[in-house]
Amino acid sequence: DSIYGKTMRNGETVIIGDLQQIEQPGKIASHLIKQGYRSLLLAPQRDRNGQIFGAMELASRNPYRFNNQTLGKLREVISLYSIGSNRWIQEMDNTISFFIQKQFTYIHPSVEWKFQEVSQKFLLSPPEQGKAPALDPIVFKNVYPLYGQADIVGSSKIRNHSIEADMLDNLQRVQQVIKAFRGKLEFQLLDIYLAKTETFSRRLKSGGFVSSDESQIVELLTEEIHPLLQELQEKYDQLPKSILNDYFDYLDPKLNIVYRKRKDYENSVHELNELISSYLDKEVAKKQKLLPHFFEKYVTDGVEYNIYLGQSLLPEGNFSQYFLKDFRLWQLMLMCEITRLVEKNKQNFQVPLTTAQLVFVYNNALSIRFNMDEKQFDVDGAYNVRYEILKKRIDKAVIKGTNERLTQKGKVAIVWLQEKDRIEYLEYLDHLLQQGYITDEIEELELERLQGADGLKALRVTVVV
């Protein structure tokens, strides 16, 4: 109902000669009066579709500064302001569209030319009679994959410990409240709930925690105990209300449970992922200038990435095996630098975290195809699926004849399939040793059989931090 509302609702230019003459000025006009303004002009702004999106606002400390005569003089100014506003909105729309594309349906710049090429052909081709136009598949053939990951060591164990700590803290605190209430009130049901919480507490302390316990404890607290305690507090004045208020103040306001240790852990994981991810993006951008290539990364408990390079990914220029070798050497140096980066910054996290680095060497060229439904690239063809299967399983590999995981903190593991890969990578590791990236201990390891993969071998080195 304000003067601004009238402008936005009716699309009328509003002139107020003296704000102090308004009988019921309302909050906005009162605010202007307090600031010393007396007269006001509001001119509605319309977009290209005629929809009102805002108003041009002019105010003066002099009463009756604005009238129909000054409005006539200001018509050109208001028009220019409208043009400028529309241009700004258009630029903002473009920026938002670009942001959405980059953040949510991102097409990597290195392959954008292919999307443009296919789209142009689709849009400019004359339709065949009786047939709907077909969009050509977006496929890149004979590309070489480079896969790597920096995985948080013991992430599941750390997460479980943080959950256990929060659950135990929560149970012990609610037990104090129940005991305080029971001491002032003959309400036998409280004894039942106290016994249940104590049973869960003993299980947590003894190390018998299982994943299903969390949901049971949360359900017990949020759906049974908390509602009961609140109802009793409202009904009986003799209960010590401050202890319950303090208890609820300690809980997370959204989850209604203790969420501290786990929050620290999740924040630390997020910070670590951001650290690695930002570094990866920066280094990959440098390498793009040398040779355009397709890069994608995934963030979970750590960061994993795929790099594809080959002739079909280049809109112009030539690709050779020298580029593949250079990228492989660069990838090893990159993983060493990530190891150092994590080690340098781990004490800055609320929960100190470390990572284990893994590289998978796959010598056969393969094809990748853009999946229109999933809006992402997938490895193309039944034979090439083996690469995806191996890639997903090797991080769980253990050294043959032991229970030791291949991936270890502060180390880089290189899984290879062919003897020529081993020889090639030993040459790279010798270079890294000379450059001070790694220690002189190079482990040659055989891995236990994985489902769908037998006879896998690996090199493993310790990074100098």
Short mmCIF file of C-alpha atoms in Angstrom, two decimals:
data_model
loop_
_atom_site.label_atom_id
_atom_site.label_comp_id
_atom_site.label_asym_id
_atom_site.label_seq_id
_atom_site.Cartn_x
_atom_site.Cartn_y
_atom_site.Cartn_z
CA ASP A 1 0.00 0.00 0.00
CA SER A 2 3.03 2.31 -0.08
CA ILE A 3 3.74 4.94 -2.74
CA TYR A 4 6.26 2.49 -4.19
CA GLY A 5 3.58 -0.19 -4.39
CA LYS A 6 1.38 2.10 -6.43
CA THR A 7 4.17 2.68 -8.95
CA MET A 8 4.98 -1.03 -9.25
CA ARG A 9 1.34 -2.13 -9.35
CA ASN A 10 -0.16 0.47 -11.67
CA GLY A 11 2.86 1.50 -13.71
CA GLU A 12 2.23 5.16 -12.95
CA THR A 13 4.82 7.86 -12.36
CA VAL A 14 4.24 9.14 -8.83
CA ILE A 15 5.18 12.65 -7.68
CA ILE A 16 4.96 13.59 -4.00
CA GLY A 17 5.34 17.33 -3.49
CA ASP A 18 5.85 17.12 0.27
CA LEU A 19 6.28 13.82 2.09
CA GLN A 20 5.41 15.47 5.39
CA GLN A 21 1.89 16.19 4.11
CA ILE A 22 1.04 12.49 3.79
CA GLU A 23 -1.50 11.62 6.51
CA GLN A 24 -0.36 8.01 6.95
CA PRO A 25 3.13 7.88 5.45
CA GLY A 26 3.90 4.22 6.19
CA LYS A 27 7.33 2.73 6.91
CA ILE A 28 9.11 3.65 3.67
CA ALA A 29 7.91 7.25 3.49
CA SER A 30 8.59 7.69 7.23
CA HIS A 31 12.13 6.44 6.67
CA LEU A 32 12.65 9.00 3.89
CA ILE A 33 11.29 11.80 6.09
CA LYS A 34 13.70 10.82 8.87
CA GLN A 35 16.54 11.09 6.37
CA GLY A 36 15.47 14.66 5.60
CA TYR A 37 13.77 14.16 2.26
CA ARG A 38 10.67 16.19 1.43
CA SER A 39 9.73 15.58 -2.22
CA LEU A 40 9.86 12.37 -4.27
CA LEU A 41 9.55 11.20 -7.88
CA LEU A 42 9.10 7.53 -8.82
CA ALA A 43 9.16 6.49 -12.50
CA PRO A 44 8.34 2.82 -13.31
CA GLN A 45 10.85 0.85 -15.37
CA ARG A 46 9.67 -1.73 -17.90
CA ASP A 47 11.57 -4.53 -19.61
CA ARG A 48 11.36 -5.34 -23.30
CA ASN A 49 8.17 -7.31 -22.71
CA GLY A 50 6.50 -4.37 -21.01
CA GLN A 51 6.72 -5.93 -17.54
CA ILE A 52 7.56 -3.60 -14.64
CA PHE A 53 10.75 -4.67 -12.92
CA GLY A 54 11.62 -1.62 -10.83
CA ALA A 55 11.48 2.11 -10.47
CA MET A 56 13.78 5.08 -10.98
CA GLU A 57 13.79 7.00 -7.70
CA LEU A 58 14.63 10.70 -7.27
CA ALA A 59 14.33 12.51 -3.95
CA SER A 60 15.02 16.07 -2.81
CA ARG A 61 15.37 17.71 0.57
CA ASN A 62 13.35 20.64 -0.78
CA PRO A 63 9.52 20.40 -0.73
CA TYR A 64 7.75 20.56 -4.12
CA ARG A 65 11.03 20.15 -5.97
CA PHE A 66 9.31 17.72 -8.33
CA ASN A 67 6.18 18.52 -10.36
CA ASN A 68 4.74 17.90 -13.83
CA GLN A 69 6.99 20.56 -15.31
CA THR A 70 10.18 18.95 -13.98
CA LEU A 71 8.82 15.57 -15.04
CA GLY A 72 8.67 16.82 -18.65
CA LYS A 73 12.31 17.90 -18.45
CA LEU A 74 13.28 14.53 -17.01
CA ARG A 75 11.58 12.38 -19.67
CA GLU A 76 14.81 11.93 -21.64
CA VAL A 77 16.79 11.12 -18.51
CA ILE A 78 14.20 8.54 -17.44
CA SER A 79 14.29 7.00 -20.94
CA LEU A 80 18.10 6.72 -20.87
CA TYR A 81 17.92 5.22 -17.41
CA SER A 82 15.43 2.65 -18.68
CA ILE A 83 17.70 1.72 -21.60
CA GLY A 84 20.67 1.33 -19.26
CA SER A 85 18.66 -0.73 -16.79
CA ASN A 86 17.43 -3.07 -19.53
CA ARG A 87 20.97 -3.51 -20.79
CA TRP A 88 22.17 -4.33 -17.28
CA ILE A 89 19.35 -6.86 -16.86
CA GLN A 90 20.22 -8.49 -20.20
CA GLU A 91 23.88 -8.73 -19.18
CA MET A 92 22.86 -10.17 -15.83
CA ASP A 93 20.63 -12.74 -17.53
CA ASN A 94 23.54 -13.74 -19.77
CA THR A 95 25.83 -13.98 -16.75
CA ILE A 96 23.31 -16.12 -14.90
CA SER A 97 22.85 -18.38 -17.93
CA PHE A 98 26.60 -18.79 -18.23
CA PHE A 99 26.87 -19.49 -14.50
CA ILE A 100 24.12 -22.13 -14.68
CA GLN A 101 25.80 -23.75 -17.67
CA LYS A 102 29.18 -23.77 -15.92
CA GLN A 103 27.95 -24.96 -12.55
CA PHE A 104 25.16 -27.34 -13.45
CA THR A 105 25.23 -28.33 -17.15
CA TYR A 106 28.84 -27.48 -17.86
CA ILE A 107 30.33 -28.14 -21.28
CA HIS A 108 34.10 -28.16 -21.08
CA PRO A 109 35.62 -25.42 -23.28
CA SER A 110 37.95 -27.91 -24.97
CA VAL A 111 34.99 -29.75 -26.56
CA GLU A 112 32.59 -26.82 -26.99
CA TRP A 113 33.58 -26.52 -30.66
CA LYS A 114 32.18 -30.01 -31.30
CA PHE A 115 28.84 -29.10 -29.71
CA GLN A 116 28.70 -25.94 -31.82
CA GLU A 117 29.53 -27.91 -34.96
CA VAL A 118 26.82 -30.52 -34.34
CA SER A 119 24.26 -27.87 -33.31
CA GLN A 120 24.95 -25.74 -36.38
CA LYS A 121 24.53 -28.73 -38.68
CA PHE A 122 21.25 -29.69 -36.95
CA LEU A 123 19.79 -26.17 -37.07
CA LEU A 124 20.82 -25.33 -40.64
CA SER A 125 20.07 -28.66 -42.32
CA PRO A 126 16.82 -28.64 -44.34
CA PRO A 127 14.29 -31.10 -42.90
CA GLU A 128 13.70 -34.26 -44.90
CA GLN A 129 10.11 -34.83 -45.92
CA GLY A 130 8.30 -36.96 -43.37
CA LYS A 131 11.35 -37.25 -41.12
CA ALA A 132 12.24 -35.37 -37.97
CA PRO A 133 15.77 -33.95 -38.05
CA ALA A 134 18.31 -36.09 -36.18
CA LEU A 135 21.09 -34.77 -34.00
CA ASP A 136 24.49 -36.29 -34.74
CA PRO A 137 26.08 -38.14 -31.82
CA ILE A 138 28.97 -36.36 -30.14
CA VAL A 139 31.78 -38.90 -30.10
CA PHE A 140 35.54 -38.53 -29.76
CA LYS A 141 37.40 -41.57 -31.04
CA ASN A 142 40.91 -42.82 -30.26
CA VAL A 143 41.52 -40.75 -27.17
CA TYR A 144 43.93 -41.66 -24.40
CA PRO A 145 42.71 -41.65 -20.80
CA LEU A 146 44.60 -40.44 -17.74
CA TYR A 147 42.93 -41.20 -14.44
CA GLY A 148 43.96 -40.07 -10.99
CA GLN A 149 42.55 -39.64 -7.53
CA ALA A 150 43.48 -38.12 -4.19
CA ASP A 151 41.42 -40.09 -1.69
CA ILE A 152 41.02 -39.17 1.97
CA VAL A 153 42.70 -41.86 4.07
CA GLY A 154 40.34 -43.60 6.51
CA SER A 155 37.41 -41.32 5.69
CA SER A 156 34.76 -43.88 6.66
CA LYS A 157 36.43 -44.59 9.99
CA ILE A 158 36.84 -40.88 10.81
CA ARG A 159 33.23 -40.18 9.84
CA ASN A 160 31.96 -43.03 12.01
CA HIS A 161 34.04 -41.88 14.98
CA SER A 162 32.63 -38.36 14.66
CA ILE A 163 29.08 -39.73 14.52
CA GLU A 164 29.74 -41.96 17.55
CA ALA A 165 31.17 -39.01 19.52
CA ASP A 166 28.14 -36.82 18.76
CA MET A 167 25.66 -39.59 19.55
CA LEU A 168 27.36 -40.41 22.87
CA ASP A 169 27.52 -36.73 23.80
CA ASN A 170 23.83 -36.35 22.93
CA LEU A 171 22.77 -39.39 24.97
CA GLN A 172 24.74 -38.37 28.04
CA ARG A 173 23.29 -34.86 27.98
CA VAL A 174 19.71 -36.03 27.54
CA GLN A 175 20.24 -38.50 30.41
CA GLN A 176 21.08 -35.56 32.69
CA VAL A 177 17.82 -33.85 31.70
CA ILE A 178 15.77 -37.03 32.21
CA LYS A 179 17.30 -37.61 35.66
CA ALA A 180 16.65 -33.97 36.65
CA PHE A 181 13.01 -34.23 35.55
CA ARG A 182 12.55 -37.63 37.19
CA GLY A 183 13.83 -36.23 40.50
CA LYS A 184 11.03 -33.64 40.49
CA LEU A 185 8.22 -35.66 38.91
CA GLU A 186 6.67 -39.10 39.46
CA PHE A 187 6.52 -39.93 35.76
CA GLN A 188 7.59 -43.56 35.33
CA LEU A 189 7.89 -43.44 31.53
CA LEU A 190 11.03 -41.35 31.98
CA ASP A 191 12.68 -44.44 33.50
CA ILE A 192 12.03 -46.39 30.31
CA TYR A 193 13.65 -43.71 28.16
CA LEU A 194 16.58 -43.38 30.55
CA ALA A 195 17.20 -47.13 30.29
CA LYS A 196 17.05 -47.00 26.48
CA THR A 197 19.58 -44.16 26.27
CA GLU A 198 21.90 -45.92 28.72
CA THR A 199 21.78 -49.10 26.63
CA PHE A 200 22.81 -47.17 23.52
CA SER A 201 25.54 -45.36 25.52
CA ARG A 202 27.06 -48.65 26.67
CA ARG A 203 27.05 -49.97 23.11
CA LEU A 204 28.82 -46.85 21.82
CA LYS A 205 31.44 -46.99 24.57
CA SER A 206 32.16 -50.67 23.93
CA GLY A 207 32.77 -50.08 20.22
CA GLY A 208 29.68 -52.01 19.15
CA PHE A 209 28.28 -49.13 17.08
CA VAL A 210 26.73 -50.11 13.75
CA SER A 211 25.33 -47.82 11.07
CA SER A 212 21.69 -48.64 11.91
CA ASP A 213 22.23 -47.39 15.49
CA GLU A 214 22.43 -43.81 14.30
CA SER A 215 18.93 -43.75 12.81
CA GLN A 216 17.51 -45.54 15.87
CA ILE A 217 19.10 -43.07 18.29
CA VAL A 218 18.01 -40.04 16.24
CA GLU A 219 14.45 -41.38 16.01
CA LEU A 220 14.37 -42.08 19.77
CA LEU A 221 15.58 -38.56 20.58
CA THR A 222 13.65 -36.46 18.07
CA GLU A 223 10.36 -38.36 17.88
CA GLU A 224 9.95 -39.65 21.44
CA ILE A 225 12.17 -38.11 24.13
CA HIS A 226 12.29 -34.49 22.97
CA PRO A 227 8.50 -34.13 22.50
CA LEU A 228 7.90 -35.71 25.91
CA LEU A 229 10.37 -33.44 27.71
CA GLN A 230 8.89 -30.34 26.07
CA GLU A 231 5.34 -31.38 26.97
CA LEU A 232 6.30 -32.05 30.59
CA GLN A 233 8.11 -28.74 30.85
CA GLU A 234 5.03 -26.84 29.66
CA LYS A 235 2.69 -28.75 31.99
CA TYR A 236 4.60 -28.85 35.31
CA ASP A 237 6.06 -25.72 36.85
CA GLN A 238 8.21 -27.60 39.36
CA LEU A 239 10.50 -28.96 36.63
CA PRO A 240 13.93 -27.27 36.20
CA LYS A 241 13.31 -25.54 32.89
CA SER A 242 16.80 -24.07 32.51
CA ILE A 243 18.44 -27.49 32.15
CA LEU A 244 16.15 -28.38 29.22
CA ASN A 245 16.64 -24.97 27.61
CA ASP A 246 20.42 -25.35 27.88
CA TYR A 247 20.15 -28.82 26.38
CA PHE A 248 18.20 -27.63 23.33
CA ASP A 249 20.53 -24.66 22.88
CA TYR A 250 23.39 -27.15 22.58
CA LEU A 251 21.66 -29.06 19.76
CA ASP A 252 21.87 -28.19 16.08
CA PRO A 253 18.78 -26.03 15.37
CA LYS A 254 18.02 -27.76 12.06
CA LEU A 255 18.72 -31.39 12.93
CA ASN A 256 17.60 -31.18 16.58
CA ILE A 257 20.51 -33.42 17.65
CA VAL A 258 24.14 -32.90 18.65
CA TYR A 259 25.98 -32.18 15.41
CA ARG A 260 29.45 -30.92 16.28
CA LYS A 261 32.16 -33.49 15.66
CA ARG A 262 30.52 -34.60 12.43
CA LYS A 263 30.11 -31.00 11.33
CA ASP A 264 33.81 -30.41 11.98
CA TYR A 265 34.62 -33.49 9.89
CA GLU A 266 32.32 -32.52 7.02
CA ASN A 267 33.65 -28.97 7.00
CA SER A 268 37.20 -30.33 6.90
CA VAL A 269 36.36 -32.65 3.99
CA HIS A 270 34.80 -29.73 2.12
CA GLU A 271 37.84 -27.50 2.72
CA LEU A 272 40.24 -30.25 1.66
CA ASN A 273 38.26 -30.95 -1.51
CA GLU A 274 38.18 -27.24 -2.32
CA LEU A 275 41.94 -27.01 -1.81
CA ILE A 276 42.69 -29.92 -4.14
CA SER A 277 40.00 -29.00 -6.65
CA SER A 278 41.17 -25.39 -6.98
CA TYR A 279 44.77 -26.48 -7.42
CA LEU A 280 43.76 -29.04 -10.06
CA ASP A 281 41.74 -26.46 -12.01
CA LYS A 282 44.64 -24.01 -11.98
CA GLU A 283 47.22 -26.54 -13.16
CA VAL A 284 44.95 -28.07 -15.80
CA ALA A 285 44.22 -24.58 -17.18
CA LYS A 286 47.98 -24.10 -17.72
CA LYS A 287 48.19 -27.42 -19.55
CA GLN A 288 45.21 -26.53 -21.76
CA LYS A 289 47.37 -23.82 -23.33
CA LEU A 290 49.89 -26.46 -24.37
CA LEU A 291 47.31 -28.89 -25.73
CA PRO A 292 43.50 -28.69 -25.55
CA HIS A 293 42.16 -31.76 -23.74
CA PHE A 294 38.99 -32.90 -22.01
CA PHE A 295 39.05 -32.74 -18.22
CA GLU A 296 36.40 -33.69 -15.68
CA LYS A 297 36.57 -34.14 -11.92
CA TYR A 298 34.37 -35.62 -9.22
CA VAL A 299 34.38 -34.58 -5.58
CA THR A 300 33.46 -37.10 -2.86
CA ASP A 301 35.76 -38.02 0.04
CA GLY A 302 38.62 -36.57 -1.94
CA VAL A 303 38.88 -35.71 -5.63
CA GLU A 304 39.12 -37.97 -8.67
CA TYR A 305 39.52 -36.86 -12.26
CA ASN A 306 39.64 -38.02 -15.88
CA ILE A 307 41.74 -36.49 -18.61
CA TYR A 308 41.30 -37.47 -22.25
CA LEU A 309 43.60 -36.35 -25.05
CA GLY A 310 43.89 -37.24 -28.70
CA GLN A 311 43.59 -36.00 -32.28
CA SER A 312 39.78 -36.09 -32.37
CA LEU A 313 39.61 -33.61 -29.47
CA LEU A 314 41.55 -30.99 -31.43
CA PRO A 315 39.60 -28.58 -33.67
CA GLU A 316 42.94 -27.89 -35.41
CA GLY A 317 46.58 -28.92 -35.10
CA ASN A 318 48.17 -32.33 -34.63
CA PHE A 319 48.47 -34.74 -31.74
CA SER A 320 51.43 -37.05 -31.22
CA GLN A 321 52.57 -39.64 -28.68
CA TYR A 322 55.03 -37.09 -27.31
CA PHE A 323 52.09 -35.15 -25.87
CA LEU A 324 50.79 -38.32 -24.19
CA LYS A 325 54.17 -38.95 -22.57
CA ASP A 326 54.48 -35.34 -21.47
CA PHE A 327 51.01 -35.43 -19.89
CA ARG A 328 51.85 -38.66 -18.05
CA LEU A 329 55.01 -37.17 -16.57
CA TRP A 330 53.11 -33.98 -15.68
CA GLN A 331 50.37 -36.03 -14.00
CA LEU A 332 52.91 -37.71 -11.70
CA MET A 333 54.41 -34.34 -10.77
CA LEU A 334 50.88 -33.02 -10.21
CA MET A 335 50.04 -35.86 -7.81
CA CYS A 336 53.27 -35.24 -5.87
CA GLU A 337 52.38 -31.56 -5.55
CA ILE A 338 48.87 -32.44 -4.33
CA THR A 339 50.43 -34.70 -1.68
CA ARG A 340 52.63 -31.83 -0.53
CA LEU A 341 49.74 -29.38 -0.61
CA VAL A 342 47.59 -31.59 1.63
CA GLU A 343 50.43 -32.22 4.06
CA LYS A 344 51.19 -28.49 4.29
CA ASN A 345 47.58 -27.55 5.01
CA LYS A 346 46.20 -30.49 7.01
CA GLN A 347 46.65 -28.77 10.39
CA ASN A 348 44.48 -25.87 9.17
CA PHE A 349 41.44 -28.16 9.09
CA GLN A 350 39.27 -28.69 12.15
CA VAL A 351 39.89 -32.41 11.66
CA PRO A 352 43.39 -33.14 10.26
CA LEU A 353 43.05 -35.18 7.06
CA THR A 354 45.53 -36.84 4.72
CA THR A 355 45.18 -38.29 1.24
CA ALA A 356 46.51 -41.24 -0.74
CA GLN A 357 47.22 -40.66 -4.43
CA LEU A 358 46.50 -43.15 -7.21
CA VAL A 359 47.23 -43.12 -10.96
CA PHE A 360 45.89 -45.70 -13.42
CA VAL A 361 47.85 -46.32 -16.63
CA TYR A 362 45.77 -47.50 -19.58
CA ASN A 363 47.62 -47.71 -22.86
CA ASN A 364 44.80 -48.49 -25.28
CA ALA A 365 43.01 -45.64 -27.00
CA LEU A 366 39.25 -45.61 -26.50
CA SER A 367 36.18 -43.58 -27.48
CA ILE A 368 34.01 -41.32 -25.38
CA ARG A 369 30.42 -40.41 -26.24
CA PHE A 370 28.22 -37.65 -24.85
CA ASN A 371 25.19 -39.22 -23.16
CA MET A 372 22.24 -36.97 -24.01
CA ASP A 373 20.12 -38.31 -21.14
CA GLU A 374 22.77 -38.06 -18.44
CA LYS A 375 24.34 -34.90 -19.93
CA GLN A 376 27.84 -36.28 -19.49
CA PHE A 377 30.54 -38.18 -21.38
CA ASP A 378 30.74 -41.95 -21.01
CA VAL A 379 33.26 -44.43 -22.31
CA ASP A 380 31.84 -45.82 -25.57
CA GLY A 381 31.71 -49.46 -26.59
CA ALA A 382 31.59 -52.78 -24.75
CA TYR A 383 35.35 -53.38 -24.96
CA ASN A 384 36.15 -50.00 -23.43
CA VAL A 385 33.87 -50.64 -20.46
CA ARG A 386 36.69 -52.75 -18.98
CA TYR A 387 38.61 -49.53 -18.41
CA GLU A 388 35.74 -48.11 -16.34
CA ILE A 389 35.41 -51.31 -14.31
CA LEU A 390 39.13 -51.40 -13.49
CA LYS A 391 39.19 -47.72 -12.66
CA LYS A 392 36.42 -48.10 -10.11
CA ARG A 393 37.96 -51.11 -8.36
CA ILE A 394 41.68 -50.46 -8.12
CA ASP A 395 41.46 -48.04 -5.19
CA LYS A 396 40.31 -51.00 -3.05
CA ALA A 397 43.21 -53.18 -4.17
CA VAL A 398 45.49 -54.83 -1.62
CA ILE A 399 49.05 -56.11 -2.03
CA LYS A 400 49.17 -59.80 -2.85
CA GLY A 401 49.60 -62.04 0.19
CA THR A 402 48.83 -59.23 2.67
CA ASN A 403 45.94 -57.13 3.95
CA GLU A 404 47.77 -53.92 3.16
CA ARG A 405 45.92 -51.43 0.97
CA LEU A 406 47.80 -50.28 -2.11
CA THR A 407 46.88 -46.65 -1.48
CA GLN A 408 48.69 -45.18 1.52
CA LYS A 409 48.94 -41.67 2.92
CA GLY A 410 51.80 -39.59 1.56
CA LYS A 411 52.39 -42.02 -1.31
CA VAL A 412 51.59 -42.17 -5.02
CA ALA A 413 50.57 -45.59 -6.40
CA ILE A 414 50.69 -46.31 -10.13
CA VAL A 415 48.65 -49.28 -11.37
CA TRP A 416 49.83 -50.61 -14.75
CA LEU A 417 48.74 -53.37 -17.12
CA GLN A 418 51.59 -53.84 -19.60
CA GLU A 419 55.34 -54.24 -19.14
CA LYS A 420 56.05 -51.33 -21.47
CA ASP A 421 54.01 -49.11 -19.11
CA ARG A 422 56.22 -50.16 -16.21
CA ILE A 423 59.40 -49.33 -18.14
CA GLU A 424 57.99 -45.97 -19.22
CA TYR A 425 56.93 -44.99 -15.72
CA LEU A 426 60.20 -46.10 -14.12
CA GLU A 427 61.88 -43.56 -16.39
CA TYR A 428 59.47 -40.85 -15.18
CA LEU A 429 60.06 -41.84 -11.55
CA ASP A 430 63.81 -41.59 -12.03
CA HIS A 431 63.26 -38.02 -13.24
CA LEU A 432 61.06 -37.26 -10.21
CA LEU A 433 63.77 -38.68 -7.94
CA GLN A 434 66.38 -36.41 -9.54
CA GLN A 435 64.04 -33.43 -9.11
CA GLY A 436 63.50 -34.17 -5.41
CA TYR A 437 59.81 -35.10 -5.66
CA ILE A 438 60.14 -38.63 -4.26
CA THR A 439 62.43 -40.74 -2.07
CA ASP A 440 64.68 -43.37 -3.63
CA GLU A 441 62.47 -46.28 -2.49
CA ILE A 442 60.42 -47.42 -5.47
CA GLU A 443 58.18 -50.39 -4.57
CA GLU A 444 57.21 -52.88 -7.26
CA LEU A 445 54.06 -54.65 -6.14
CA GLU A 446 51.69 -57.38 -7.29
CA LEU A 447 48.03 -56.98 -6.37
CA GLU A 448 45.45 -59.49 -5.22
CA ARG A 449 42.93 -60.48 -7.83
CA LEU A 450 40.03 -58.09 -8.25
CA GLN A 451 36.68 -59.05 -9.74
CA GLY A 452 37.16 -58.79 -13.48
CA ALA A 453 40.89 -58.11 -13.18
CA ASP A 454 43.73 -60.51 -12.52
CA GLY A 455 47.48 -59.98 -12.47
CA LEU A 456 47.43 -56.25 -11.85
CA LYS A 457 50.74 -54.75 -10.78
CA ALA A 458 51.75 -51.42 -9.35
CA LEU A 459 54.61 -49.08 -8.57
CA ARG A 460 54.48 -47.09 -5.36
CA VAL A 461 56.61 -44.19 -4.20
CA THR A 462 56.81 -41.93 -1.16
CA VAL A 463 56.57 -38.20 -1.81
CA VAL A 464 59.13 -35.87 -0.23
CA VAL A 465 57.08 -33.27 1.67
#
